[in-house]
C-alpha cells in the first residue's frame, strides 16, 4: 500500500479539511444570520407592539378628551335650554297673572257700574213712589172735610198705640233669634217708611170717607 491509497482509505486530505471548514463556516454564517434575523424580527415586533400601544393610548386619551368636551358642551346646552325654558315659563306665568288681574279689575268695574245703576234706578223709583204717595195723600187731604181729617188723625193715633202695645207684647214673648230677624225687618221697613205711611194714611182716609158717605145716605 502506498501513501495515496492510504489517504483515500484513511484520514481526509488537507484540501478536504479546508473544504469542510469552509462549509462549516458557511453554515455557521447562515445560522448566525438566521438567528440575527429572528432576533431582529422579535425586536421589530416589540417596537411595533410598543408603537401600537402608544398609538392606542394616545387615541384613547384623545377620544376621552373629545368625549369630555362633548359632554361639557351638552351639559352647557342643556343648562342654557333649561334656563330659557324657565324664563319663558316665568314670562308666561306673569303674562297670565296680568291678564287675570286685568279681567278681575274689569269684572269689578262692571259689577260696580251695574250696582250703581241699580241703586240709581231704585232711588229714582223710590222717589217716584214717595212723590205719588205724597200727591195722593195731599189730594185726599184736600178733598177730606176737617172733621174727617180729625177722625183720621185719631184713628191713626189709635192704630199706632195698638201697634205699639201689640209690638211690646210680641217682644216680651218672642225668642232672641226671632227678635234679631224682626229688628232687621224693621230697619228695612224704616228705610221705606215714608211711602208706607203715606199709603196707610191714604187707606185710612179712604175708609173714613166711605164710612162718612154711608152714614149720610
Short mmCIF file of C-alpha atoms in Angstrom, two decimals:
data_model
loop_
_atom_site.label_atom_id
_atom_site.label_comp_id
_atom_site.label_asym_id
_atom_site.label_seq_id
_atom_site.Cartn_x
_atom_site.Cartn_y
_atom_site.Cartn_z
CA UNK A 1 0.00 0.00 0.00
CA UNK A 2 1.28 3.44 -0.94
CA UNK A 3 0.61 6.80 0.69
CA UNK A 4 -2.03 7.91 -1.90
CA UNK A 5 -4.17 4.82 -1.32
CA UNK A 6 -3.79 5.33 2.43
CA UNK A 7 -5.05 8.87 2.14
CA UNK A 8 -8.04 7.70 0.15
CA UNK A 9 -8.90 4.93 2.64
CA UNK A 10 -7.95 6.76 5.91
CA UNK A 11 -7.92 10.42 7.18
CA UNK A 12 -9.02 13.27 4.88
CA UNK A 13 -6.59 15.29 2.95
CA UNK A 14 -5.84 18.95 3.74
CA UNK A 15 -7.92 20.01 0.79
CA UNK A 16 -10.88 18.10 2.11
CA UNK A 17 -10.35 19.56 5.55
CA UNK A 18 -10.28 23.07 4.08
CA UNK A 19 -13.45 22.44 2.18
CA UNK A 20 -15.11 21.08 5.29
CA UNK A 21 -14.04 24.15 7.28
CA UNK A 22 -15.42 26.44 4.59
CA UNK A 23 -18.70 24.56 4.53
CA UNK A 24 -18.90 24.67 8.29
CA UNK A 25 -18.13 28.42 8.26
CA UNK A 26 -20.83 29.00 5.67
CA UNK A 27 -23.31 27.01 7.69
CA UNK A 28 -22.38 28.93 10.84
CA UNK A 29 -22.75 32.21 8.98
CA UNK A 30 -26.14 31.23 7.72
CA UNK A 31 -27.13 30.12 11.21
CA UNK A 32 -25.89 33.42 12.70
CA UNK A 33 -27.73 35.40 10.04
CA UNK A 34 -30.85 33.38 10.66
CA UNK A 35 -30.55 33.92 14.40
CA UNK A 36 -29.86 37.61 13.85
CA UNK A 37 -32.87 37.84 11.56
CA UNK A 38 -35.05 36.16 14.15
CA UNK A 39 -33.76 38.49 16.87
CA UNK A 40 -34.37 41.47 14.60
CA UNK A 41 -37.95 40.28 13.92
CA UNK A 42 -38.64 40.00 17.62
CA UNK A 43 -37.23 43.46 18.21
CA UNK A 44 -39.29 44.88 15.38
CA UNK A 45 -42.34 43.11 16.74
CA UNK A 46 -41.69 44.62 20.17
CA UNK A 47 -41.22 48.03 18.62
CA UNK A 48 -44.39 47.66 16.59
CA UNK A 49 -46.25 46.46 19.68
CA UNK A 50 -44.95 49.38 21.71
CA UNK A 51 -45.86 51.82 18.92
CA UNK A 52 -49.32 50.28 18.63
CA UNK A 53 -49.81 50.56 22.39
CA UNK A 54 -48.63 54.13 22.33
CA UNK A 55 -50.96 54.98 19.45
CA UNK A 56 -53.83 53.20 21.19
CA UNK A 57 -53.12 55.11 24.42
CA UNK A 58 -52.93 58.42 22.57
CA UNK A 59 -56.11 57.61 20.65
CA UNK A 60 -57.86 56.62 23.88
CA UNK A 61 -56.77 59.84 25.55
CA UNK A 62 -57.90 61.83 22.52
CA UNK A 63 -61.27 60.08 22.49
CA UNK A 64 -61.67 60.66 26.22
CA UNK A 65 -60.86 64.33 25.77
CA UNK A 66 -63.31 64.64 22.89
CA UNK A 67 -65.98 62.82 24.90
CA UNK A 68 -65.37 65.13 27.88
CA UNK A 69 -65.60 68.19 25.62
CA UNK A 70 -68.83 66.90 24.05
CA UNK A 71 -70.27 66.09 27.48
CA UNK A 72 -69.39 69.55 28.79
CA UNK A 73 -70.90 71.16 25.67
CA UNK A 74 -74.05 69.05 26.01
CA UNK A 75 -74.35 70.00 29.69
CA UNK A 76 -73.88 73.66 28.86
CA UNK A 77 -76.52 73.48 26.13
CA UNK A 78 -78.90 71.65 28.46
CA UNK A 79 -78.36 74.29 31.16
CA UNK A 80 -78.96 77.08 28.65
CA UNK A 81 -82.13 75.41 27.40
CA UNK A 82 -83.35 74.83 30.96
CA UNK A 83 -82.70 78.49 31.79
CA UNK A 84 -84.51 79.59 28.64
CA UNK A 85 -87.47 77.34 29.44
CA UNK A 86 -87.63 78.70 33.00
CA UNK A 87 -87.52 82.27 31.73
CA UNK A 88 -90.25 81.56 29.18
CA UNK A 89 -92.38 79.86 31.85
CA UNK A 90 -91.89 82.81 34.22
CA UNK A 91 -92.79 85.29 31.46
CA UNK A 92 -95.89 83.26 30.53
CA UNK A 93 -96.94 82.99 34.17
CA UNK A 94 -96.51 86.74 34.67
CA UNK A 95 -98.48 87.39 31.49
CA UNK A 96 -101.31 85.11 32.61
CA UNK A 97 -101.36 86.73 36.05
CA UNK A 98 -101.51 90.17 34.47
CA UNK A 99 -104.34 89.11 32.17
CA UNK A 100 -106.23 87.57 35.11
CA UNK A 101 -105.73 90.74 37.15
CA UNK A 102 -106.98 92.86 34.25
CA UNK A 103 -110.05 90.65 33.81
CA UNK A 104 -110.75 90.72 37.54
CA UNK A 105 -110.44 94.51 37.63
CA UNK A 106 -112.71 94.82 34.59
CA UNK A 107 -115.27 92.50 36.18
CA UNK A 108 -115.17 94.52 39.41
CA UNK A 109 -115.62 97.75 37.48
CA UNK A 110 -118.56 96.31 35.56
CA UNK A 111 -120.12 94.98 38.78
CA UNK A 112 -119.65 98.37 40.46
CA UNK A 113 -121.19 100.16 37.48
CA UNK A 114 -124.17 97.78 37.44
CA UNK A 115 -124.63 98.14 41.21
CA UNK A 116 -124.51 101.94 40.89
CA UNK A 117 -127.05 101.80 38.05
CA UNK A 118 -129.34 99.57 40.11
CA UNK A 119 -129.03 101.91 43.11
CA UNK A 120 -129.83 104.89 40.91
CA UNK A 121 -132.86 103.11 39.44
CA UNK A 122 -134.04 102.08 42.89
CA UNK A 123 -133.58 105.62 44.21
CA UNK A 124 -135.49 107.04 41.25
CA UNK A 125 -138.31 104.54 41.71
CA UNK A 126 -138.44 105.26 45.46
CA UNK A 127 -138.56 108.98 44.77
CA UNK A 128 -141.38 108.48 42.29
CA UNK A 129 -143.34 106.35 44.75
CA UNK A 130 -142.83 108.92 47.51
CA UNK A 131 -143.90 111.73 45.22
CA UNK A 132 -147.01 109.87 44.06
CA UNK A 133 -147.88 108.91 47.63
CA UNK A 134 -147.44 112.50 48.77
CA UNK A 135 -149.60 113.72 45.89
CA UNK A 136 -152.28 111.14 46.67
CA UNK A 137 -152.19 111.99 50.36
CA UNK A 138 -152.46 115.70 49.59
CA UNK A 139 -155.35 115.09 47.17
CA UNK A 140 -157.17 113.04 49.79
CA UNK A 141 -156.47 115.67 52.39
CA UNK A 142 -157.74 118.43 50.11
CA UNK A 143 -160.96 116.52 49.45
CA UNK A 144 -161.49 115.43 53.02
CA UNK A 145 -163.51 117.67 55.39
CA UNK A 146 -161.87 118.82 58.59
CA UNK A 147 -163.97 116.57 60.87
CA UNK A 148 -162.96 113.58 58.79
CA UNK A 149 -159.29 114.62 58.99
CA UNK A 150 -159.56 114.83 62.76
CA UNK A 151 -161.13 111.39 62.87
CA UNK A 152 -158.39 110.15 60.56
CA UNK A 153 -155.70 111.55 62.86
CA UNK A 154 -157.42 109.99 65.89
CA UNK A 155 -157.74 106.66 64.10
CA UNK A 156 -154.10 106.78 63.07
CA UNK A 157 -153.07 107.53 66.65
CA UNK A 158 -155.19 104.63 67.91
CA UNK A 159 -153.63 102.39 65.29
CA UNK A 160 -150.12 103.44 66.37
CA UNK A 161 -150.94 102.86 70.03
CA UNK A 162 -152.45 99.45 69.29
CA UNK A 163 -149.47 98.55 67.15
CA UNK A 164 -147.09 99.67 69.92
CA UNK A 165 -148.92 97.57 72.52
CA UNK A 166 -149.04 94.57 70.20
CA UNK A 167 -145.38 95.01 69.37
CA UNK A 168 -144.35 95.15 73.03
CA UNK A 169 -146.48 92.11 73.77
CA UNK A 170 -144.82 90.23 70.88
CA UNK A 171 -141.36 91.32 72.04
CA UNK A 172 -141.99 90.02 75.54
CA UNK A 173 -142.94 86.57 74.20
CA UNK A 174 -140.58 86.27 71.23
CA UNK A 175 -137.18 84.39 71.46
CA UNK A 176 -133.93 86.28 70.91
CA UNK A 177 -133.14 84.99 67.35
CA UNK A 178 -136.60 85.96 66.15
CA UNK A 179 -136.16 89.39 67.69
CA UNK A 180 -132.93 89.86 65.75
CA UNK A 181 -134.70 88.98 62.48
CA UNK A 182 -137.58 91.25 63.34
CA UNK A 183 -135.12 94.07 64.05
CA UNK A 184 -133.59 93.65 60.59
CA UNK A 185 -137.04 93.68 59.01
CA UNK A 186 -137.94 96.80 60.97
CA UNK A 187 -134.77 98.55 59.77
CA UNK A 188 -135.67 97.69 56.20
CA UNK A 189 -139.19 98.97 56.75
CA UNK A 190 -137.91 102.21 58.28
CA UNK A 191 -135.82 102.75 55.15
CA UNK A 192 -139.10 102.95 53.17
CA UNK A 193 -141.42 104.21 55.90
CA UNK A 194 -142.42 107.40 54.08
CA UNK A 195 -144.21 105.60 51.20
CA UNK A 196 -145.73 103.12 53.66
CA UNK A 197 -147.00 105.82 55.99
CA UNK A 198 -148.36 107.81 53.08
CA UNK A 199 -150.10 104.77 51.70
CA UNK A 200 -151.50 103.93 55.14
CA UNK A 201 -152.78 107.46 55.56
CA UNK A 202 -154.44 107.34 52.17
CA UNK A 203 -156.04 103.99 53.00
CA UNK A 204 -157.37 105.24 56.37
CA UNK A 205 -158.68 108.44 54.79
CA UNK A 206 -160.42 106.48 52.04
CA UNK A 207 -162.06 104.18 54.57
CA UNK A 208 -163.25 107.11 56.67
CA UNK A 209 -164.63 108.88 53.59
CA UNK A 210 -166.59 105.81 52.60
CA UNK A 211 -167.89 105.43 56.15
CA UNK A 212 -168.96 109.12 56.19
CA UNK A 213 -170.76 108.79 52.89
CA UNK A 214 -172.52 105.70 54.06
CA UNK A 215 -173.82 107.48 57.12
CA UNK A 216 -175.01 110.50 55.07
CA UNK A 217 -177.09 108.22 52.89
#
